[in-house]
Tab-separated table of C-alpha atoms in Angstrom:
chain	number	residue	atom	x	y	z
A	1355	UNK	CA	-38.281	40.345	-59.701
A	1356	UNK	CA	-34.787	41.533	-60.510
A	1357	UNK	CA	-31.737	39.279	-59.080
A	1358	UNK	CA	-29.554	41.751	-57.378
A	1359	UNK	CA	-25.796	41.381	-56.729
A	1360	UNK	CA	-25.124	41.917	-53.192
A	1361	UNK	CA	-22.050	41.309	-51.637
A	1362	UNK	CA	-21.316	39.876	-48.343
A	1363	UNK	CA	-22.726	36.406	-47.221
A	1364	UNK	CA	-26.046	34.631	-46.008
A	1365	UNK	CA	-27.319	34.800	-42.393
A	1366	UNK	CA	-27.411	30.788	-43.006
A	1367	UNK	CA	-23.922	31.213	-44.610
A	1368	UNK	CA	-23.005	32.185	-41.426
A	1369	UNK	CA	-24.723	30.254	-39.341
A	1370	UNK	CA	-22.698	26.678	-40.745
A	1371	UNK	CA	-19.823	28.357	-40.869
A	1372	UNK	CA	-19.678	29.117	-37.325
A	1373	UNK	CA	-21.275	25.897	-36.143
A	1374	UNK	CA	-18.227	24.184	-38.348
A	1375	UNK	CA	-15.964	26.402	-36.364
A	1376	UNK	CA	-17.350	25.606	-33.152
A	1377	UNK	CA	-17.358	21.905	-34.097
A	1378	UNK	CA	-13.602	22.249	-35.143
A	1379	UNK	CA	-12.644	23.712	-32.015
A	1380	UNK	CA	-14.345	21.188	-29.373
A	1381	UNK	CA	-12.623	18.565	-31.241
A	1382	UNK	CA	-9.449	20.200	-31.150
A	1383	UNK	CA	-9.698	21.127	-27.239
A	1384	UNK	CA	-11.048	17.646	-26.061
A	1385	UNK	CA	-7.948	16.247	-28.122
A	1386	UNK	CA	-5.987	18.354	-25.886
A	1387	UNK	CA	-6.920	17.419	-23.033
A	1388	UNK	CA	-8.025	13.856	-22.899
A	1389	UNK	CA	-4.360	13.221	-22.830
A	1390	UNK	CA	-3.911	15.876	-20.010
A	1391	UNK	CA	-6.638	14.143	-17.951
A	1392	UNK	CA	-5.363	10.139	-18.706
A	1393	UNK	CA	-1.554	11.517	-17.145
A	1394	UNK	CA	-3.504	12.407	-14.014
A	1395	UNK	CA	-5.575	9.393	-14.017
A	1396	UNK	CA	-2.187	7.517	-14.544
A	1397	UNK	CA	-0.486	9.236	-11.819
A	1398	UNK	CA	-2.783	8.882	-9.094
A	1399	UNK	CA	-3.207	5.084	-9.990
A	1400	UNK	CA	1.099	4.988	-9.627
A	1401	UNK	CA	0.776	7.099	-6.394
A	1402	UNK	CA	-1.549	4.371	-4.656
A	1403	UNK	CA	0.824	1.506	-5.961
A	1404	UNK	CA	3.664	3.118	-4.482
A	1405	UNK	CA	2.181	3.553	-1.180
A	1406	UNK	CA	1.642	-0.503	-1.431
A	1407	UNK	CA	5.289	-0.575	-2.579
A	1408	UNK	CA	6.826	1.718	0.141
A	1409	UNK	CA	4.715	-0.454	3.195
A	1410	UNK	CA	5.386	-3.906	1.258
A	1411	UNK	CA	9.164	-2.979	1.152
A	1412	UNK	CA	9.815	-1.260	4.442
A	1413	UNK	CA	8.120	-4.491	6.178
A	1414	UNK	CA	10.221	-7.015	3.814
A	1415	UNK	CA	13.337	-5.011	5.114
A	1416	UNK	CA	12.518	-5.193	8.574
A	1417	UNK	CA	11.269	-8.777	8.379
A	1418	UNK	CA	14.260	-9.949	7.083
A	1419	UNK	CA	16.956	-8.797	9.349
A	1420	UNK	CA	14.320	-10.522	12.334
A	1421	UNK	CA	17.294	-10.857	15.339
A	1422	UNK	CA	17.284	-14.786	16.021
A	1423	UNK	CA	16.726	-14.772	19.749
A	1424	UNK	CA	14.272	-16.938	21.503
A	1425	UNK	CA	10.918	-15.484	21.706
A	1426	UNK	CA	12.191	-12.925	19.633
A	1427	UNK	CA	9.039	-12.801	17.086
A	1428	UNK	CA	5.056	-13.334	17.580
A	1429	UNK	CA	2.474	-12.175	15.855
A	1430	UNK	CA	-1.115	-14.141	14.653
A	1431	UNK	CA	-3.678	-12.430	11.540
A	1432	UNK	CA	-3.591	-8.863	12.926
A	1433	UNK	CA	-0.773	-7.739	14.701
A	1434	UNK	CA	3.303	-9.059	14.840
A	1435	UNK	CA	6.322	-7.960	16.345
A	1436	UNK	CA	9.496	-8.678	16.439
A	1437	UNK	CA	13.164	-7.674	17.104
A	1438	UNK	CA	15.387	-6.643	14.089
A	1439	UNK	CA	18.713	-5.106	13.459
A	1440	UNK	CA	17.158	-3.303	10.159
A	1441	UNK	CA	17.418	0.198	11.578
A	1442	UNK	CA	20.705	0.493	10.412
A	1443	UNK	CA	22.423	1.949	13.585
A	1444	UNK	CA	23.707	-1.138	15.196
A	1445	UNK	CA	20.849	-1.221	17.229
A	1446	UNK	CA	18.147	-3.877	18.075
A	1447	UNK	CA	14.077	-2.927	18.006
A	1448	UNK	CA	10.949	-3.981	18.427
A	1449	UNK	CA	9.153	-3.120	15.743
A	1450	UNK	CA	5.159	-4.020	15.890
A	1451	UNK	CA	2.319	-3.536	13.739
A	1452	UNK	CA	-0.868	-3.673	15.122
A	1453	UNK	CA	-4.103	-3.141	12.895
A	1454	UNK	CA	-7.421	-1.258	13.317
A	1455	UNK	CA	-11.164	-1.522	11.741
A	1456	UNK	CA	-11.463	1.320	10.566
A	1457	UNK	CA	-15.178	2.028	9.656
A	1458	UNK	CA	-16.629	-0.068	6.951
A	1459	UNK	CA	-14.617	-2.329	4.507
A	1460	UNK	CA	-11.269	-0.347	5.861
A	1461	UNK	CA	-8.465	-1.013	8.490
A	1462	UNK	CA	-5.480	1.211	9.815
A	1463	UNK	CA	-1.825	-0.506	10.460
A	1464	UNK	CA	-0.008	1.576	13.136
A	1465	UNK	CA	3.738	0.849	13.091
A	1466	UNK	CA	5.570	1.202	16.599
A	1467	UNK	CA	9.250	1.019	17.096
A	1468	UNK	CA	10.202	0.661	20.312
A	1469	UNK	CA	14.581	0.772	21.014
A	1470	UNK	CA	14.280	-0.348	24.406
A	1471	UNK	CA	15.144	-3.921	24.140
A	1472	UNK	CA	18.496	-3.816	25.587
A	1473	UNK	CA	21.113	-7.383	24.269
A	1474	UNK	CA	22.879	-7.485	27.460
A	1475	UNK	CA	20.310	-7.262	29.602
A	1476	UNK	CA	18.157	-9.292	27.958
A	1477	UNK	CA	15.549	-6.741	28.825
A	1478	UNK	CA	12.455	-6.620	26.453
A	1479	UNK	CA	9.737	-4.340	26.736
A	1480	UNK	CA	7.907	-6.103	23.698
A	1481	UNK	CA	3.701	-6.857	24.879
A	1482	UNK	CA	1.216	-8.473	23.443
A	1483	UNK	CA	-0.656	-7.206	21.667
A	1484	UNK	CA	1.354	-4.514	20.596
A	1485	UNK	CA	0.044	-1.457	21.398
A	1486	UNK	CA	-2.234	1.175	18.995
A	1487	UNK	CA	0.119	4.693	18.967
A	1488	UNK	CA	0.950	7.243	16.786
A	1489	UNK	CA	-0.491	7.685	12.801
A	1490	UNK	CA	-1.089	5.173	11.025
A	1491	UNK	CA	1.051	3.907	8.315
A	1492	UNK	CA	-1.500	2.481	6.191
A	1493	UNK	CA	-4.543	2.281	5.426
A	1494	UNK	CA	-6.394	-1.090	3.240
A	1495	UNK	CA	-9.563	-2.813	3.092
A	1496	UNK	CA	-8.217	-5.747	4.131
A	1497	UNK	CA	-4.593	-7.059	5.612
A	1498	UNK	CA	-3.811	-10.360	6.745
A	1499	UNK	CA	-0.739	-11.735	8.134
A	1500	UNK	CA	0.050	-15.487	8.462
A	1501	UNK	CA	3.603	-18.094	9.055
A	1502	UNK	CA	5.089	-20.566	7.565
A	1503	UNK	CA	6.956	-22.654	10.231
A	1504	UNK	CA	8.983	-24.994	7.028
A	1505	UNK	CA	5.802	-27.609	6.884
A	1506	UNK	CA	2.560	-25.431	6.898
A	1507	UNK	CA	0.881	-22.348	7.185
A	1508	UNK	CA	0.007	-21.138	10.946
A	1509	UNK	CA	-2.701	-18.516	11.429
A	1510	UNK	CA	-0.637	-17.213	14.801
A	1511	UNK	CA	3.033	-17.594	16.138
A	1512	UNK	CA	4.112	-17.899	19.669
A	1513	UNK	CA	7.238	-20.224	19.066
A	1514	UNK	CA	10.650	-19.597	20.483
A	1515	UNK	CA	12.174	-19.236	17.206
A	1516	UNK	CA	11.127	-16.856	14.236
A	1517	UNK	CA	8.821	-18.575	11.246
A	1518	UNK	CA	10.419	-19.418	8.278
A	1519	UNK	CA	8.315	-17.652	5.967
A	1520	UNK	CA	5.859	-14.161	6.797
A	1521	UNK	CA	2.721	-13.914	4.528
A	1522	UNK	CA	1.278	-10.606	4.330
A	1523	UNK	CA	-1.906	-10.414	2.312
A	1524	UNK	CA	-3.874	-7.080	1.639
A	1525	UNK	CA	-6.355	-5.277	-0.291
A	1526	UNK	CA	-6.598	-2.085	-1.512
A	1527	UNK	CA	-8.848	-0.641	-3.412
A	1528	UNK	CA	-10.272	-3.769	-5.020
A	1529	UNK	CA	-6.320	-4.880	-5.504
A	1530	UNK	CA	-5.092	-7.603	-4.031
A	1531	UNK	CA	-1.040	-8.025	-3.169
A	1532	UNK	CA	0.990	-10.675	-1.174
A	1533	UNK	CA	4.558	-10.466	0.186
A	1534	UNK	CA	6.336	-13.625	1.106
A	1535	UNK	CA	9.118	-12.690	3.125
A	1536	UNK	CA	11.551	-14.973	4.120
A	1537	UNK	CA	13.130	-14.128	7.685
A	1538	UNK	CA	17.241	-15.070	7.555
A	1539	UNK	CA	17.189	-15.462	11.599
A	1540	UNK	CA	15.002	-19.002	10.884
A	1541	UNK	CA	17.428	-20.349	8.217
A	1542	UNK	CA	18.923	-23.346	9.470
């Protein structure tokens, strides 16, 4: 048998060649986007902490500018309302959230504001419990609020003056948060 020289390459030649290329090119798109799919990851894992955030904050707010007026606040694990100046518009409201099972392992906080409490009058529309209207404002697995009245923790509050303290404990998606917010109108 004679050797002859051919030109040109091997079918197996070939063959690693392109399974190097191929190789070389998964790596280099899965480095792509790994990082492409962790921001999105990221971002939807910020998005549900700032819808904690935004409901934690807007309820500190509101809690904290709590009008000190007898009978002026109630609430007990589900539900509270309570008159506040936190609008911004010189303006007193009851504000009230109520809460909702929602299906398994899930409840719905509706947020009311009602602006028909009128100073002079005295007039208050406020009833207990507040009624369910409207969207909801948030949704958790569990939410729990509770009062501090300056000695101990109270599961409900139907005092003439405001607690000192408002617990508000919730979970969401296997987090758990707490806001202690301390209402000014109570400060002695």
């Amino acid at each position: 048998m004679r050797k002859r020289d051919r030109a040109g390459f091997t079918l197996i030649e070939i063959l690693i060649t392109l399974s190097l290329v191929v190789i070389i090119i998964g790596v280099l798109f899965a480095s792509y986007f790994m990082p492409l799919r962790a921001i999105q990851q990221l971002r939807l894992r910020l998005g549900r902490e700032e819808a904690v955030a935004v409901f934690l904050n807007r309820l500190n707010g509101e809690l904290e500018s709590v009008f000190p007026r007898e009978e002026s606040f109630r609430g007990d694990e589900t539900a509270l309302s309570f008159l506040t100046a936190a609008s911004g518009d010189l303006a007193l409201e009851r504000i009230s959230y109520q809460q909702v099972e929602s299906g398994e392992k899930s409840v719905l906080v509706y947020r009311k504001a009602d602006p028909s409490f009128r100073l002079e009058t005295g007039a208050d529309t406020g009833v207990w419990p507040p009624p369910v209207e409207g969207e909801p404002v948030f949704q958790a697995e569990r939410i729990r609020f509770s009062y501090y009245d300056g000695e101990e923790w109270q599961e409900s509050w139907e005092k003439k003056r405001p607690p000192r303290l408002v617990r508000v404990e919730l979970e969401r998606r296997g987090k758990e948060y707490r806001l202690l917010a301390p209402l000014r109108a109570s400060l002695d």
